[in-house]
């Protein structure tokens, strides 16, 4: 069966510091991968999606970036965090044949 | 602009009550509507609905889609405290990569003992 991992689970970072969040998927090949952000009390906002190694599409202009160095690894990064980057970051995957997206456990980021 | 609206945004009930959560959508070239349950962390998949009028059921949860009126409902019967969560609705168009999932803000359900 497929599993999706994210780490760290929680993170507190000062403004201006860099960020690296990692997501890995097991038990599937060539998944579509997604990064979402969920601000408190709000819906999920799609940040990036990837259909393959090295292929990244950005949905929202911002100071975040994403990379997919391996088939089942998706990384969210920032060079300098802003206060507004605080939120709950979720990674999700979708198989080639299905339409459902399945979510990882999430990383709660607080920028101070 | 594509959008999904959920109502109510918040709901408090007692164990044993039946609740109905609403989701309406406006999505270009609509394909499917999905329901998720989010407790403390990641949303977990509940249902995907593609055809109108066909009820999907899982235990005490059921859902149905009306593609003419552009809405879906999620019913929970005989609620339990473990049903307390945020219920998210998402609509997706026909596309290749799933990048256009549009999520609603969620309904926060609190079930009191």
PDB file of N, CA, C and O in Angstrom, chain B residues 59-106:
ATOM      1  N   UNK B  59     -20.544   3.179   6.072  1.00  0.00           N
ATOM      2  CA  UNK B  59     -20.996   3.173   7.463  1.00  0.00           C
ATOM      3  C   UNK B  59     -22.101   4.172   7.694  1.00  0.00           C
ATOM      4  O   UNK B  59     -23.134   4.165   7.017  1.00  0.00           O
ATOM      5  N   UNK B  60     -21.848   5.101   8.622  1.00  0.00           N
ATOM      6  CA  UNK B  60     -22.864   6.106   8.937  1.00  0.00           C
ATOM      7  C   UNK B  60     -22.771   7.335   8.031  1.00  0.00           C
ATOM      8  O   UNK B  60     -23.556   8.263   8.165  1.00  0.00           O
ATOM      9  N   UNK B  61     -21.796   7.343   7.142  1.00  0.00           N
ATOM     10  CA  UNK B  61     -21.619   8.489   6.245  1.00  0.00           C
ATOM     11  C   UNK B  61     -22.171   8.160   4.862  1.00  0.00           C
ATOM     12  O   UNK B  61     -22.030   7.035   4.380  1.00  0.00           O
ATOM     13  N   UNK B  62     -22.790   9.145   4.273  1.00  0.00           N
ATOM     14  CA  UNK B  62     -23.255   8.981   2.898  1.00  0.00           C
ATOM     15  C   UNK B  62     -23.185  10.330   2.204  1.00  0.00           C
ATOM     16  O   UNK B  62     -23.205  11.389   2.849  1.00  0.00           O
ATOM     17  N   UNK B  63     -23.095  10.273   0.880  1.00  0.00           N
ATOM     18  CA  UNK B  63     -22.975  11.510   0.124  1.00  0.00           C
ATOM     19  C   UNK B  63     -23.621  11.336  -1.239  1.00  0.00           C
ATOM     20  O   UNK B  63     -23.677  10.224  -1.783  1.00  0.00           O
ATOM     21  N   UNK B  64     -24.086  12.449  -1.770  1.00  0.00           N
ATOM     22  CA  UNK B  64     -24.726  12.419  -3.078  1.00  0.00           C
ATOM     23  C   UNK B  64     -24.413  13.710  -3.807  1.00  0.00           C
ATOM     24  O   UNK B  64     -24.146  14.747  -3.190  1.00  0.00           O
ATOM     25  N   UNK B  65     -24.421  13.629  -5.121  1.00  0.00           N
ATOM     26  CA  UNK B  65     -24.061  14.770  -5.967  1.00  0.00           C
ATOM     27  C   UNK B  65     -25.243  15.135  -6.865  1.00  0.00           C
ATOM     28  O   UNK B  65     -25.928  14.244  -7.381  1.00  0.00           O
ATOM     29  N   UNK B  66     -25.470  16.416  -7.026  1.00  0.00           N
ATOM     30  CA  UNK B  66     -26.481  16.909  -7.962  1.00  0.00           C
ATOM     31  C   UNK B  66     -25.773  17.819  -8.961  1.00  0.00           C
ATOM     32  O   UNK B  66     -25.465  18.970  -8.648  1.00  0.00           O
ATOM     33  N   UNK B  67     -25.516  17.300 -10.137  1.00  0.00           N
ATOM     34  CA  UNK B  67     -24.749  18.062 -11.122  1.00  0.00           C
ATOM     35  C   UNK B  67     -25.585  19.126 -11.824  1.00  0.00           C
ATOM     36  O   UNK B  67     -25.048  20.046 -12.434  1.00  0.00           O
ATOM     37  N   UNK B  68     -26.885  19.013 -11.713  1.00  0.00           N
ATOM     38  CA  UNK B  68     -27.741  20.035 -12.315  1.00  0.00           C
ATOM     39  C   UNK B  68     -27.747  21.285 -11.444  1.00  0.00           C
ATOM     40  O   UNK B  68     -27.629  22.405 -11.937  1.00  0.00           O
ATOM     41  N   UNK B  69     -27.885  21.063 -10.139  1.00  0.00           N
ATOM     42  CA  UNK B  69     -27.913  22.193  -9.209  1.00  0.00           C
ATOM     43  C   UNK B  69     -26.535  22.530  -8.652  1.00  0.00           C
ATOM     44  O   UNK B  69     -26.397  23.458  -7.869  1.00  0.00           O
ATOM     45  N   UNK B  70     -25.531  21.778  -9.027  1.00  0.00           N
ATOM     46  CA  UNK B  70     -24.131  22.042  -8.663  1.00  0.00           C
ATOM     47  C   UNK B  70     -23.908  22.011  -7.155  1.00  0.00           C
ATOM     48  O   UNK B  70     -23.352  22.957  -6.565  1.00  0.00           O
ATOM     49  N   UNK B  71     -24.348  20.929  -6.517  1.00  0.00           N
ATOM     50  CA  UNK B  71     -24.063  20.812  -5.095  1.00  0.00           C
ATOM     51  C   UNK B  71     -23.980  19.350  -4.696  1.00  0.00           C
ATOM     52  O   UNK B  71     -24.412  18.450  -5.419  1.00  0.00           O
ATOM     53  N   UNK B  72     -23.430  19.181  -3.513  1.00  0.00           N
ATOM     54  CA  UNK B  72     -23.337  17.856  -2.912  1.00  0.00           C
ATOM     55  C   UNK B  72     -23.649  17.983  -1.433  1.00  0.00           C
ATOM     56  O   UNK B  72     -23.455  19.048  -0.834  1.00  0.00           O
ATOM     57  N   UNK B  73     -24.141  16.910  -0.850  1.00  0.00           N
ATOM     58  CA  UNK B  73     -24.335  16.872   0.590  1.00  0.00           C
ATOM     59  C   UNK B  73     -23.614  15.668   1.168  1.00  0.00           C
ATOM     60  O   UNK B  73     -23.464  14.638   0.506  1.00  0.00           O
ATOM     61  N   UNK B  74     -23.180  15.850   2.397  1.00  0.00           N
ATOM     62  CA  UNK B  74     -22.586  14.761   3.164  1.00  0.00           C
ATOM     63  C   UNK B  74     -23.454  14.579   4.404  1.00  0.00           C
ATOM     64  O   UNK B  74     -23.640  15.531   5.167  1.00  0.00           O
ATOM     65  N   UNK B  75     -24.002  13.394   4.564  1.00  0.00           N
ATOM     66  CA  UNK B  75     -24.830  13.091   5.720  1.00  0.00           C
ATOM     67  C   UNK B  75     -24.075  12.207   6.697  1.00  0.00           C
ATOM     68  O   UNK B  75     -23.382  11.268   6.286  1.00  0.00           O
ATOM     69  N   UNK B  76     -24.220  12.517   7.963  1.00  0.00           N
ATOM     70  CA  UNK B  76     -23.687  11.650   9.002  1.00  0.00           C
ATOM     71  C   UNK B  76     -24.825  11.333   9.963  1.00  0.00           C
ATOM     72  O   UNK B  76     -25.417  12.242  10.559  1.00  0.00           O
ATOM     73  N   UNK B  77     -25.159  10.071  10.087  1.00  0.00           N
ATOM     74  CA  UNK B  77     -26.237   9.677  10.999  1.00  0.00           C
ATOM     75  C   UNK B  77     -25.640   9.179  12.313  1.00  0.00           C
ATOM     76  O   UNK B  77     -24.477   8.766  12.375  1.00  0.00           O
ATOM     77  N   UNK B  78     -26.453   9.266  13.369  1.00  0.00           N
ATOM     78  CA  UNK B  78     -26.042   8.770  14.690  1.00  0.00           C
ATOM     79  C   UNK B  78     -24.631   9.219  15.029  1.00  0.00           C
ATOM     80  O   UNK B  78     -23.734   8.411  15.301  1.00  0.00           O
ATOM     81  N   UNK B  79     -24.415  10.532  15.002  1.00  0.00           N
ATOM     82  CA  UNK B  79     -23.062  11.069  15.177  1.00  0.00           C
ATOM     83  C   UNK B  79     -22.427  10.619  16.483  1.00  0.00           C
ATOM     84  O   UNK B  79     -23.108  10.388  17.493  1.00  0.00           O
ATOM     85  N   UNK B  80     -21.105  10.516  16.440  1.00  0.00           N
ATOM     86  CA  UNK B  80     -20.299  10.146  17.601  1.00  0.00           C
ATOM     87  C   UNK B  80     -19.239  11.219  17.810  1.00  0.00           C
ATOM     88  O   UNK B  80     -18.926  11.980  16.881  1.00  0.00           O
ATOM     89  N   UNK B  81     -18.661  11.260  18.992  1.00  0.00           N
ATOM     90  CA  UNK B  81     -17.640  12.283  19.265  1.00  0.00           C
ATOM     91  C   UNK B  81     -16.460  12.149  18.312  1.00  0.00           C
ATOM     92  O   UNK B  81     -15.815  13.130  17.954  1.00  0.00           O
ATOM     93  N   UNK B  82     -16.209  10.941  17.832  1.00  0.00           N
ATOM     94  CA  UNK B  82     -15.122  10.728  16.887  1.00  0.00           C
ATOM     95  C   UNK B  82     -15.386  11.318  15.509  1.00  0.00           C
ATOM     96  O   UNK B  82     -14.481  11.373  14.663  1.00  0.00           O
ATOM     97  N   UNK B  83     -16.603  11.776  15.279  1.00  0.00           N
ATOM     98  CA  UNK B  83     -16.907  12.439  14.005  1.00  0.00           C
ATOM     99  C   UNK B  83     -16.489  13.907  14.027  1.00  0.00           C
ATOM    100  O   UNK B  83     -16.536  14.576  12.995  1.00  0.00           O
ATOM    101  N   UNK B  84     -16.109  14.401  15.185  1.00  0.00           N
ATOM    102  CA  UNK B  84     -15.681  15.798  15.288  1.00  0.00           C
ATOM    103  C   UNK B  84     -14.448  16.018  14.423  1.00  0.00           C
ATOM    104  O   UNK B  84     -13.436  15.328  14.573  1.00  0.00           O
ATOM    105  N   UNK B  85     -14.563  16.955  13.508  1.00  0.00           N
ATOM    106  CA  UNK B  85     -13.486  17.199  12.543  1.00  0.00           C
ATOM    107  C   UNK B  85     -13.909  18.356  11.650  1.00  0.00           C
ATOM    108  O   UNK B  85     -15.032  18.849  11.739  1.00  0.00           O
ATOM    109  N   UNK B  86     -12.991  18.754  10.774  1.00  0.00           N
ATOM    110  CA  UNK B  86     -13.347  19.665   9.683  1.00  0.00           C
ATOM    111  C   UNK B  86     -13.591  18.813   8.453  1.00  0.00           C
ATOM    112  O   UNK B  86     -12.759  17.968   8.105  1.00  0.00           O
ATOM    113  N   UNK B  87     -14.701  19.032   7.803  1.00  0.00           N
ATOM    114  CA  UNK B  87     -15.039  18.281   6.590  1.00  0.00           C
ATOM    115  C   UNK B  87     -14.835  19.198   5.387  1.00  0.00           C
ATOM    116  O   UNK B  87     -15.444  20.259   5.277  1.00  0.00           O
ATOM    117  N   UNK B  88     -13.943  18.762   4.515  1.00  0.00           N
ATOM    118  CA  UNK B  88     -13.578  19.543   3.337  1.00  0.00           C
ATOM    119  C   UNK B  88     -14.218  18.960   2.095  1.00  0.00           C
ATOM    120  O   UNK B  88     -14.274  17.745   1.921  1.00  0.00           O
ATOM    121  N   UNK B  89     -14.625  19.845   1.239  1.00  0.00           N
ATOM    122  CA  UNK B  89     -15.197  19.477  -0.042  1.00  0.00           C
ATOM    123  C   UNK B  89     -14.269  20.045  -1.113  1.00  0.00           C
ATOM    124  O   UNK B  89     -13.761  21.152  -0.963  1.00  0.00           O
ATOM    125  N   UNK B  90     -14.032  19.291  -2.162  1.00  0.00           N
ATOM    126  CA  UNK B  90     -13.179  19.774  -3.248  1.00  0.00           C
ATOM    127  C   UNK B  90     -13.792  19.386  -4.576  1.00  0.00           C
ATOM    128  O   UNK B  90     -14.289  18.265  -4.731  1.00  0.00           O
ATOM    129  N   UNK B  91     -13.729  20.301  -5.529  1.00  0.00           N
ATOM    130  CA  UNK B  91     -14.230  20.013  -6.875  1.00  0.00           C
ATOM    131  C   UNK B  91     -13.056  19.991  -7.829  1.00  0.00           C
ATOM    132  O   UNK B  91     -12.107  20.762  -7.685  1.00  0.00           O
ATOM    133  N   UNK B  92     -13.100  19.103  -8.764  1.00  0.00           N
ATOM    134  CA  UNK B  92     -12.006  18.994  -9.720  1.00  0.00           C
ATOM    135  C   UNK B  92     -12.539  18.953 -11.142  1.00  0.00           C
ATOM    136  O   UNK B  92     -13.528  18.297 -11.422  1.00  0.00           O
ATOM    137  N   UNK B  93     -11.879  19.686 -12.034  1.00  0.00           N
ATOM    138  CA  UNK B  93     -12.294  19.659 -13.428  1.00  0.00           C
ATOM    139  C   UNK B  93     -11.644  18.487 -14.148  1.00  0.00           C
ATOM    140  O   UNK B  93     -10.813  17.773 -13.581  1.00  0.00           O
ATOM    141  N   UNK B  94     -12.005  18.328 -15.375  1.00  0.00           N
ATOM    142  CA  UNK B  94     -11.322  17.344 -16.211  1.00  0.00           C
ATOM    143  C   UNK B  94      -9.970  17.929 -16.588  1.00  0.00           C
ATOM    144  O   UNK B  94      -9.892  18.939 -17.246  1.00  0.00           O
ATOM    145  N   UNK B  95      -8.926  17.311 -16.103  1.00  0.00           N
ATOM    146  CA  UNK B  95      -7.591  17.773 -16.466  1.00  0.00           C
ATOM    147  C   UNK B  95      -6.648  16.602 -16.296  1.00  0.00           C
ATOM    148  O   UNK B  95      -7.029  15.563 -15.773  1.00  0.00           O
ATOM    149  N   UNK B  96      -5.447  16.774 -16.690  1.00  0.00           N
ATOM    150  CA  UNK B  96      -4.514  15.655 -16.692  1.00  0.00           C
ATOM    151  C   UNK B  96      -3.808  15.441 -15.361  1.00  0.00           C
ATOM    152  O   UNK B  96      -3.445  14.330 -15.033  1.00  0.00           O
ATOM    153  N   UNK B  97      -3.625  16.486 -14.598  1.00  0.00           N
ATOM    154  CA  UNK B  97      -2.708  16.378 -13.473  1.00  0.00           C
ATOM    155  C   UNK B  97      -3.333  16.641 -12.109  1.00  0.00           C
ATOM    156  O   UNK B  97      -2.659  16.557 -11.107  1.00  0.00           O
ATOM    157  N   UNK B  98      -4.599  16.983 -12.055  1.00  0.00           N
ATOM    158  CA  UNK B  98      -5.210  17.246 -10.754  1.00  0.00           C
ATOM    159  C   UNK B  98      -4.767  18.549 -10.137  1.00  0.00           C
ATOM    160  O   UNK B  98      -4.954  18.764  -8.947  1.00  0.00           O
ATOM    161  N   UNK B  99      -4.191  19.421 -10.940  1.00  0.00           N
ATOM    162  CA  UNK B  99      -3.687  20.659 -10.355  1.00  0.00           C
ATOM    163  C   UNK B  99      -4.785  21.650 -10.065  1.00  0.00           C
ATOM    164  O   UNK B  99      -4.554  22.665  -9.424  1.00  0.00           O
ATOM    165  N   UNK B 100      -5.960  21.379 -10.544  1.00  0.00           N
ATOM    166  CA  UNK B 100      -7.020  22.348 -10.373  1.00  0.00           C
ATOM    167  C   UNK B 100      -8.064  21.920  -9.368  1.00  0.00           C
ATOM    168  O   UNK B 100      -9.219  22.282  -9.471  1.00  0.00           O
ATOM    169  N   UNK B 101      -7.676  21.158  -8.379  1.00  0.00           N
ATOM    170  CA  UNK B 101      -8.569  20.904  -7.258  1.00  0.00           C
ATOM    171  C   UNK B 101      -8.912  22.242  -6.622  1.00  0.00           C
ATOM    172  O   UNK B 101      -8.042  23.052  -6.347  1.00  0.00           O
ATOM    173  N   UNK B 102     -10.208  22.469  -6.386  1.00  0.00           N
ATOM    174  CA  UNK B 102     -10.627  23.686  -5.702  1.00  0.00           C
ATOM    175  C   UNK B 102     -11.277  23.260  -4.392  1.00  0.00           C
ATOM    176  O   UNK B 102     -12.298  22.567  -4.401  1.00  0.00           O
ATOM    177  N   UNK B 103     -10.689  23.658  -3.300  1.00  0.00           N
ATOM    178  CA  UNK B 103     -11.197  23.263  -1.988  1.00  0.00           C
ATOM    179  C   UNK B 103     -12.099  24.332  -1.405  1.00  0.00           C
ATOM    180  O   UNK B 103     -11.847  25.534  -1.562  1.00  0.00           O
ATOM    181  N   UNK B 104     -13.114  23.903  -0.700  1.00  0.00           N
ATOM    182  CA  UNK B 104     -13.923  24.810   0.090  1.00  0.00           C
ATOM    183  C   UNK B 104     -13.238  25.100   1.419  1.00  0.00           C
ATOM    184  O   UNK B 104     -12.236  24.468   1.757  1.00  0.00           O
ATOM    185  N   UNK B 105     -13.788  26.014   2.199  1.00  0.00           N
ATOM    186  CA  UNK B 105     -13.171  26.397   3.480  1.00  0.00           C
ATOM    187  C   UNK B 105     -13.359  25.351   4.565  1.00  0.00           C
ATOM    188  O   UNK B 105     -12.691  25.396   5.595  1.00  0.00           O
ATOM    189  N   UNK B 106     -14.285  24.424   4.343  1.00  0.00           N
ATOM    190  CA  UNK B 106     -14.516  23.378   5.339  1.00  0.00           C
ATOM    191  C   UNK B 106     -15.678  23.703   6.266  1.00  0.00           C
ATOM    192  O   UNK B 106     -16.026  24.865   6.481  1.00  0.00           O
TER     193      UNK B 106
END
